[in-house]
Amino acid sequence: MPKNEKYIDIDFAKLDIERVKRRGASEAVFCECKTDEQLIKIFSEFKKHGQNVIGTRVSSHQAKILTKEFKELKYNESAGVVTLVKKQIPLVGEIAVCTGGTGDIPVAEEACETAEFYGSNVKRYYDIGVAGIHRLFSKIEEIRKANVIIAVAGMEGALAGIITGMVDSPVIAVPTSVGYGSSFKGLSSLLTMLNSCAEGMTVVNIDNGFNAGYSASQINRKIVGE
Amino acid sequence: MPKNEKYIDIDFAKLDIERVKRRGASEAVFCECKTDEQLIKIFSEFKKHGQNVIGTRVSSHQAKILTKEFKELKYNESAGVVTLVKKQIPLVGEIAVCTGGTGDIPVAEEACETAEFYGSNVKRYYDIGVAGIHRLFSKIEEIRKANVIIAVAGMEGALAGIITGMVDSPVIAVPTSVGYGSSFKGLSSLLTMLNSCAEGMTVVNIDNGFNAGYSASQINRKIVGE
Amino acid sequence: MPKNEKYIDIDFAKLDIERVKRRGASEAVFCECKTDEQLIKIFSEFKKHGQNVIGTRVSSHQAKILTKEFKELKYNESAGVVTLVKKQIPLVGEIAVCTGGTGDIPVAEEACETAEFYGSNVKRYYDIGVAGIHRLFSKIEEIRKANVIIAVAGMEGALAGIITGMVDSPVIAVPTSVGYGSSFKGLSSLLTMLNSCAEGMTVVNIDNGFNAGYSASQINRKIVGE
Amino acid sequence: MPKNEKYIDIDFAKLDIERVKRRGASEAVFCECKTDEQLIKIFSEFKKHGQNVIGTRVSSHQAKILTKEFKELKYNESAGVVTLVKKQIPLVGEIAVCTGGTGDIPVAEEACETAEFYGSNVKRYYDIGVAGIHRLFSKIEEIRKANVIIAVAGMEGALAGIITGMVDSPVIAVPTSVGYGSSFKGLSSLLTMLNSCAEGMTVVNIDNGFNAGYSASQINRKIVGE
Amino acid sequence: MPKNEKYIDIDFAKLDIERVKRRGASEAVFCECKTDEQLIKIFSEFKKHGQNVIGTRVSSHQAKILTKEFKELKYNESAGVVTLVKKQIPLVGEIAVCTGGTGDIPVAEEACETAEFYGSNVKRYYDIGVAGIHRLFSKIEEIRKANVIIAVAGMEGALAGIITGMVDSPVIAVPTSVGYGSSFKGLSSLLTMLNSCAEGMTVVNIDNGFNAGYSASQINRKIVGE
Amino acid sequence: MPKNEKYIDIDFAKLDIERVKRRGASEAVFCECKTDEQLIKIFSEFKKHGQNVIGTRVSSHQAKILTKEFKELKYNESAGVVTLVKKQIPLVGEIAVCTGGTGDIPVAEEACETAEFYGSNVKRYYDIGVAGIHRLFSKIEEIRKANVIIAVAGMEGALAGIITGMVDSPVIAVPTSVGYGSSFKGLSSLLTMLNSCAEGMTVVNIDNGFNAGYSASQINRKIVGE
Amino acid sequence: MPKNEKYIDIDFAKLDIERVKRRGASEAVFCECKTDEQLIKIFSEFKKHGQNVIGTRVSSHQAKILTKEFKELKYNESAGVVTLVKKQIPLVGEIAVCTGGTGDIPVAEEACETAEFYGSNVKRYYDIGVAGIHRLFSKIEEIRKANVIIAVAGMEGALAGIITGMVDSPVIAVPTSVGYGSSFKGLSSLLTMLNSCAEGMTVVNIDNGFNAGYSASQINRKIVGE
Amino acid sequence: MPKNEKYIDIDFAKLDIERVKRRGASEAVFCECKTDEQLIKIFSEFKKHGQNVIGTRVSSHQAKILTKEFKELKYNESAGVVTLVKKQIPLVGEIAVCTGGTGDIPVAEEACETAEFYGSNVKRYYDIGVAGIHRLFSKIEEIRKANVIIAVAGMEGALAGIITGMVDSPVIAVPTSVGYGSSFKGLSSLLTMLNSCAEGMTVVNIDNGFNAGYSASQINRKIVGE
């Protein structure tokens, strides 16, 4: 079965243009290890085939190159995300994106950009970490209204478990590499989240706002009934 | 706000009887480090308050003690799960529970028992790991029909990513401690799953079939519209 | 200077009988790797010199042997602690000992026994972890009254940071080895606690209820003015 | 209860202005991952509300920006700390801050600045590590007079345990990332300190002079009777 | 026995010129930690003795220096490989070099250059990773024809196991350091590959395209009957 | 393509009976996590379909159960391997299996049994580790004659690299968990082998004699021309 | 050269009987992974050739078997060491063996037995760890007289560095697995010792009393002039 | 006793000028984390007191600053070592310093400089690693003549164990951070060396040529009879 699906073969890359059909969503491009030439070629192909495309972990240099080449491309600098949208996707439902601290915002923004690209409304709740837990409590009623919650936190990473224990919606936890010393570049918050005893929370890779945004949007849209 | 909620205080434990109201689901008891006396006391309290309760990571000794005390209690030996159900929960929707190998079945069964306890229908697809990938392909059309998919795998743990790349439903990946040598008791499959480039997959703790079953059921029921 | 202090030399061990004078506290015996003969000899020496002594990480076998030999010895089974008290120490001030779950109680009890042995009053607050945070909130006013707080938690270990953010007393965090999978025998809660952004919390070794009890008692007694 | 407390909401951050009331101490700003604009906005808000504020892990670039904007701001370059003090805090009691080597001084200075900001007198004892233990012994009588001792050490990190065994005051140990090879950026000294058999010592995160200074000051002030 | 073999002694290095005789293959130079002077001296010696030589992990600076000195030297920038060939080696058999993503290409190119240097034909199959598994299936019949297969992948590293399960040729798996967060610089894909349950796959060091290319070529040539 | 292949579905397992056709080799059963009932069922199915089967990591209890049920089954206790052979496989070529010490023999025997099951002649060279390197040298001429060499070693694991540097055949290195302390259950020898600078050596999982035997046999048979 | 040396080939083992000639010392047998039959065979061969032999990490079961077979064999239970001495070795010089605690004695005893077997006088200084450093100081003048010092310590492992800083003799540090929690089975003391800034100290594997005793004896005898 | 020893107190550092008397050797300065001002002050003090001093891990910037200030200072760039010698130390005995590869030379040079500074003759044997073991064998007779051998190696680190098995002198092994991928910055060679079964070898920290040189010189001088 999988053999009959199509893709664009540009030698150094095979672009999965039937992903919309198979998985209900456009392909995303992980930009970190790609050369300028490779990126331009990839985005050109998607554009040629009239497909929406999102690029993640885009450096400011890469953003400059791409923006010059593709005038309609949008760049969120904090998120390190570019989007090239040909067919506007209507936004439905609601996802709450929360961060423990200000330093977690770039990862949260990657999640927001991704969730919107894949068709979900997003509300942001930033810097509501557990060191001053009344900040979280003042927002919790609003957060509970979302279909899916994304909790982004570095250092101890306790925010995700605390939220999960107070809501009735699925929570996707994103550990970040914010911290120093024994945070070991995000390992501490990753372990905190994996070991939470608050059921209903699942975890993605350290700093992986993209997958959190994608997964949350997928669930949100299914709940809404798309 | 959280201050006004009730719980049963039995000194060594504080039972969260308002969880059904707050989170839409009964409490679960992690049995691993509890004494016989503690377990009996806890289950008695839930029974007294007419609440359903599920116990996980139950040893065969504990199961014997509890079954003797509570005649209506059910024990799934492979899963290490006991359930004491006072109000039957109607099963809705569908969750697919897949394993890479035969050794992953106990964790998968914990997920199945949990998902059913929390109100979801479950279908099992066992031993369809990637060493003989045609086994997976022969089932993939069926698996795609589920609202949520749970993929349970030890050793290399590649199953979860392969499935995610072929479906349009959210996938919850459960690494297991099956393996030896550099599997480091589940670390290898945990890392495989966290680093999958197949978006739409989230991960729970090693061997945590319970959280996978809970989370899948929560999402499944919301998709169905409960 | 240190050269002139005395100790009892029994060959395989050198007993620090001037610790009361130098450090204001009797010596403690770590029992885990000692033979029966060694333990009996050590306790006999302390008894002969009229000194109080506390033994930690005592197995049930060791407790039986010691209880038989020293009638006045007291054994707390859950804590794995024995005490042989010749001169009663008056209890002063107040320490709050909190646990996240029921499984953390043995470590908490080690802390309680130790704190009392070294002269502090103790209040216990067990099973108030963050999965049902209203349990913590219902006790927080009481907990705030203590001079020092000990927070004992395994798995994600978030309890300690949450408490610290809400009180004005020093908090000593004790990670426990309760958990499984990626808790890696207490590593997850240790890292959570070390990386907490709630200032005013310090950490001891995994499962080290003894040091937590000792340190808390030392601070408590100084605050009281002893 | 926590819900009623106030904070200043500036969108990307929620400033905890009631921390003085709740915890007896002003808020601190972790500067490492913040943009210039964010820092200026945060410090402006604290200034506007007449609150003291301390910033840690300040880069020299950030210090230049902040000093330009806030003339009364003080910068300790070695410590990487800035302070903006509106209401002078009287200094009480005494904290001894010791380092193993010269390379540990920046972390020690962060602890000193913090302890002073939060109202404690500080005495410095630098480069008294165990390779030439007579240096420590020549100072030990002075060190013993402090209410609380902070021991800062990298590499093997043995200093903290040695001091603890000779004094009657609580010791807060700070591992540093000074070292190379198998020091693994501070892991070696962190483990040394956590595993010390000298009771009465607690530990903070690698390089976390801030929390050590805060915790020591909190205990010192309580001992003094504030 | 080994004592009688010859080598060129240039003090800081001992060049193994009898390797062709003993092992059937020329020596390779690991360039990463060598100074410019050392490299020029080493390549000069090989040239003087009329031996082929390959240099790996060559920086662009080193490549410039060497190219200037040795006109006949060839440089593959993506691979970081230089070759100086005096006696042309005929290419035999066939090796398939596959990558999971575009970011893995530099490591794959190192493998290709090496395999060719040591006498094997190479076919490239890039960006056929498991996120869109139909891309792999469309090429699998071709890949099966190779005598040996090299599978290069970062992140989750599942590609190698999937291929192995579908072919009848030996597979050499090369984990790469492509990824972020919990990929821990290639650890995740290394563990995935070591724990694969698809027998017939062996593994080399992270990013070690050279050894993969060498080993594959050695096996390929023996199969061909050289 | 893969969809059309057959397998036997016995619910808890899917037996890959077309592996002989697809991969040129019978399936192997990893026995470690299987119940007695599961094992008997699996072996019965293979027997019924007239297929050879090998079982690895067989406990002595499992061996007893299986031997009772299948009279023709052979058990190598040291290797923990059982084989049930219906169609005798002719042995071709030659594989040399070497160990560093006596403690590595069980893993080596697993490799030998596997290599023979899959059709290769095997010669054993045990206890020739590097502590007395003249033992290795006295055998090296013989070892060089093999088509493929398997080097099994625990502790420091240096044997594999030493052999590789002296031969012209591919070497498959098997780290073992023999050792203590910082061998970390085989991690030390695994890392030694992965980091060897002797090209032409590839590595399998710790204690994975099975995969070493399989891979070596696959290469050996192809060299012989099967 | 190495090729001409002799050894006894008993198939599963190759006994290095010329070690005395080549290395100046008899061979030692690591008993941990050997079967009863293997041990008896090995010891018989050494006996037959009139060679002294020492066995380490001997279980009590193995000791019983060996003692029964070889009447002249001596067994040190605490050390887990057996010795079979045909030609008495005269003891020369002096080695000081120190331990931090009582739990480290078994490893220290292994070192003592080994050092004596290889011809050195030994003096024991047990339980002089840093928690009560006056105990060490009362012995330091005696310890300084030894030609070589062995320092054995678990947990924080600081003893070795402290001693090294006060003496003029080489120190061999032996980390032990005594401890719990974040001692990670000896890792903490291993890292402490490796990172000591007291020059003149070298380290052996965790719990490796044998190598410490051997190395110390080798150096001691050379200093004495043997 | 230790209290009466003298040192120079320059506030940020306490210089151990009686080390020559106590330990028989001048102090060394670890330069890595020191400011220019600190370094100049420290070297000035030693100069003023007429003491020899050695500085290690000196950056090229630091070397320039120091050379300008102290005309008689010598700098070995490859080693990163400076020496300021007032009283010439006569060189005695012999130490052999061996490296596995060319990349290990900087660490070896640090060892050589140190050994000479502390009074020992040194012979260098570079690039004699195990990939071409005949290079080692051609030198082994010379190496055997040294009183002490230093073996420096990165990557797999097997060189040290091979040499140890062939000589009758103590060997000090120095793992280096040369390598990539799973060498984990020297961890692989560190573990190889710690787990060597060749008795008579001890280990120092990764890249710690200084301690190796110091320890070797200390032993060498004692053997010579100084």
XYZ file of C-alpha atoms in Angstrom, chain H:
226
model
C 49.601 20.013 63.298
C 48.569 21.376 59.907
C 47.653 24.662 61.577
C 51.184 25.879 62.012
C 52.197 25.713 58.368
C 52.562 28.992 56.544
C 51.020 30.336 53.365
C 50.905 33.694 51.604
C 47.483 35.283 51.889
C 46.712 37.508 48.890
C 42.976 37.546 49.589
C 41.598 35.861 46.465
C 44.261 33.163 46.843
C 46.284 31.490 49.597
C 49.672 30.405 48.221
C 51.062 27.213 49.728
C 54.735 28.150 50.029
C 55.591 25.392 52.470
C 54.574 22.686 50.030
C 58.219 22.032 49.188
C 58.875 21.283 52.828
C 55.699 19.274 53.434
C 55.276 17.443 50.159
C 58.734 17.700 48.623
C 57.492 19.669 45.642
C 56.651 23.239 44.590
C 53.098 24.385 44.063
C 51.418 24.401 40.660
C 48.930 26.975 39.406
C 45.803 25.900 37.522
C 45.397 28.893 35.198
C 42.132 28.135 33.426
C 39.676 30.251 35.449
C 41.992 33.000 36.582
C 41.996 36.648 35.430
C 45.129 38.274 34.067
C 45.524 40.322 37.247
C 45.211 37.265 39.451
C 47.841 35.367 37.459
C 50.378 38.190 37.529
C 49.870 38.659 41.260
C 50.304 34.937 41.965
C 53.449 34.522 39.861
C 54.919 37.702 41.387
C 54.478 36.321 44.874
C 56.176 33.044 44.068
C 59.000 34.927 42.364
C 59.359 37.243 45.354
C 59.687 34.221 47.678
C 62.267 32.638 45.381
C 60.115 29.602 44.638
C 59.857 27.632 41.423
C 56.354 27.565 39.987
C 54.584 25.791 37.129
C 51.351 26.952 35.500
C 49.054 24.578 33.604
C 46.183 24.947 31.137
C 47.567 28.311 30.120
C 45.797 29.952 27.173
C 47.899 31.655 24.494
C 46.548 34.990 25.705
C 47.645 34.239 29.267
C 51.039 33.064 28.037
C 51.563 36.371 26.226
C 50.654 38.386 29.327
C 52.901 36.322 31.593
C 55.879 36.189 29.219
C 55.798 39.958 28.961
C 55.818 40.323 32.729
C 58.321 37.602 33.592
C 61.215 37.470 31.128
C 62.643 34.228 32.509
C 59.328 32.357 32.148
C 59.266 29.481 29.646
C 56.194 28.533 27.634
C 55.474 25.192 25.934
C 52.616 26.062 23.604
C 51.527 22.544 22.717
C 51.428 21.641 26.427
C 49.810 24.899 27.555
C 52.408 25.009 30.347
C 54.573 27.829 31.707
C 57.444 27.379 34.153
C 59.349 29.916 36.217
C 62.422 28.222 37.632
C 64.679 29.906 40.190
C 66.548 26.875 41.553
C 67.371 24.329 38.873
C 66.175 20.813 39.768
C 68.553 18.015 38.701
C 66.848 15.407 36.531
C 67.101 11.766 37.649
C 65.828 8.332 36.599
C 63.599 7.874 33.562
C 59.945 8.143 32.650
C 58.551 6.925 29.313
C 55.677 8.999 27.931
C 53.707 7.192 25.198
C 50.711 8.306 23.118
C 48.240 6.367 21.043
C 47.958 9.049 18.369
C 49.213 12.422 17.244
C 46.170 14.184 18.690
C 47.148 13.065 22.210
C 50.459 14.944 22.080
C 49.311 18.136 23.885
C 48.285 16.144 26.968
C 51.497 14.111 26.780
C 53.540 17.286 26.574
C 51.824 18.588 29.718
C 52.931 15.387 31.417
C 56.489 15.722 30.118
C 56.861 19.358 31.167
C 55.518 18.533 34.615
C 57.705 15.481 35.117
C 60.791 17.482 34.177
C 59.789 20.407 36.377
C 59.577 18.001 39.308
C 62.975 16.443 38.593
C 62.697 13.458 36.243
C 64.215 12.580 32.876
C 61.603 11.917 30.188
C 61.620 9.924 26.936
C 58.809 10.407 24.390
C 57.185 7.608 22.328
C 54.422 9.191 20.256
C 51.797 7.689 17.903
C 52.337 4.038 18.791
C 48.639 3.147 19.236
C 47.096 -0.263 18.765
C 45.738 0.192 15.213
C 49.269 -0.697 14.032
C 50.584 -2.611 17.009
C 53.967 -3.404 15.409
C 54.894 0.251 16.066
C 54.488 -0.370 19.789
C 56.414 -3.651 19.632
C 59.383 -2.016 17.936
C 59.715 0.292 20.950
C 58.696 -1.974 23.812
C 62.209 -2.974 24.877
C 63.152 0.677 25.290
C 59.941 1.500 27.122
C 60.506 -1.356 29.572
C 63.666 0.379 30.807
C 61.790 3.312 32.309
C 61.039 3.372 36.039
C 57.515 4.591 35.358
C 55.446 4.675 32.172
C 52.785 7.214 31.254
C 50.323 6.027 28.587
C 48.201 8.749 27.003
C 45.307 7.792 24.710
C 41.894 8.989 23.549
C 39.139 7.243 21.616
C 39.200 3.591 22.674
C 42.188 4.109 25.013
C 43.465 0.544 24.701
C 47.144 1.484 24.562
C 47.574 1.710 28.339
C 46.350 -1.803 29.035
C 48.424 -3.355 26.245
C 51.615 -1.761 27.530
C 50.850 -2.690 31.130
C 50.521 -6.345 30.169
C 54.034 -6.354 28.732
C 56.120 -4.507 31.320
C 57.263 -4.768 34.893
C 56.977 -1.044 35.770
C 54.021 0.887 37.131
C 51.885 2.481 34.394
C 49.896 5.703 34.799
C 47.107 5.938 32.234
C 45.802 9.285 30.972
C 42.560 9.242 28.994
C 42.228 12.157 26.563
C 39.202 13.898 25.129
C 40.399 13.194 21.575
C 37.597 11.535 19.602
C 33.996 12.230 18.672
C 30.531 10.697 18.868
C 30.330 8.099 21.612
C 33.762 8.982 22.968
C 31.736 11.518 24.975
C 34.728 13.820 25.443
C 37.013 11.208 26.931
C 34.527 9.067 28.840
C 35.162 6.078 26.570
C 38.908 6.005 27.127
C 38.480 6.733 30.838
C 36.227 3.689 31.218
C 38.519 1.514 29.099
C 41.436 2.342 31.352
C 39.545 1.907 34.632
C 38.302 -1.496 33.497
C 41.583 -2.837 32.204
C 42.355 -6.285 33.511
C 46.071 -5.562 33.268
C 47.062 -5.048 36.923
C 49.699 -2.434 37.711
C 47.976 0.434 35.946
C 46.323 3.380 37.676
C 44.369 6.213 36.113
C 44.093 10.004 36.335
C 41.401 12.430 35.156
C 40.695 12.945 31.433
C 43.362 15.217 29.871
C 45.174 15.501 33.216
C 48.748 15.288 31.953
C 49.829 17.362 34.931
C 48.844 14.839 37.589
C 50.273 11.991 35.525
C 53.591 13.808 35.208
C 53.634 14.715 38.901
C 52.746 11.216 40.112
C 55.185 9.519 37.764
C 57.975 11.854 38.828
C 57.214 11.287 42.506
C 57.430 7.509 42.062
C 60.465 7.698 39.769
C 62.413 9.824 42.260
C 61.569 7.508 45.127
C 62.723 4.505 43.091
C 65.979 6.281 42.300
C 66.260 6.885 46.032
C 65.728 10.620 46.363
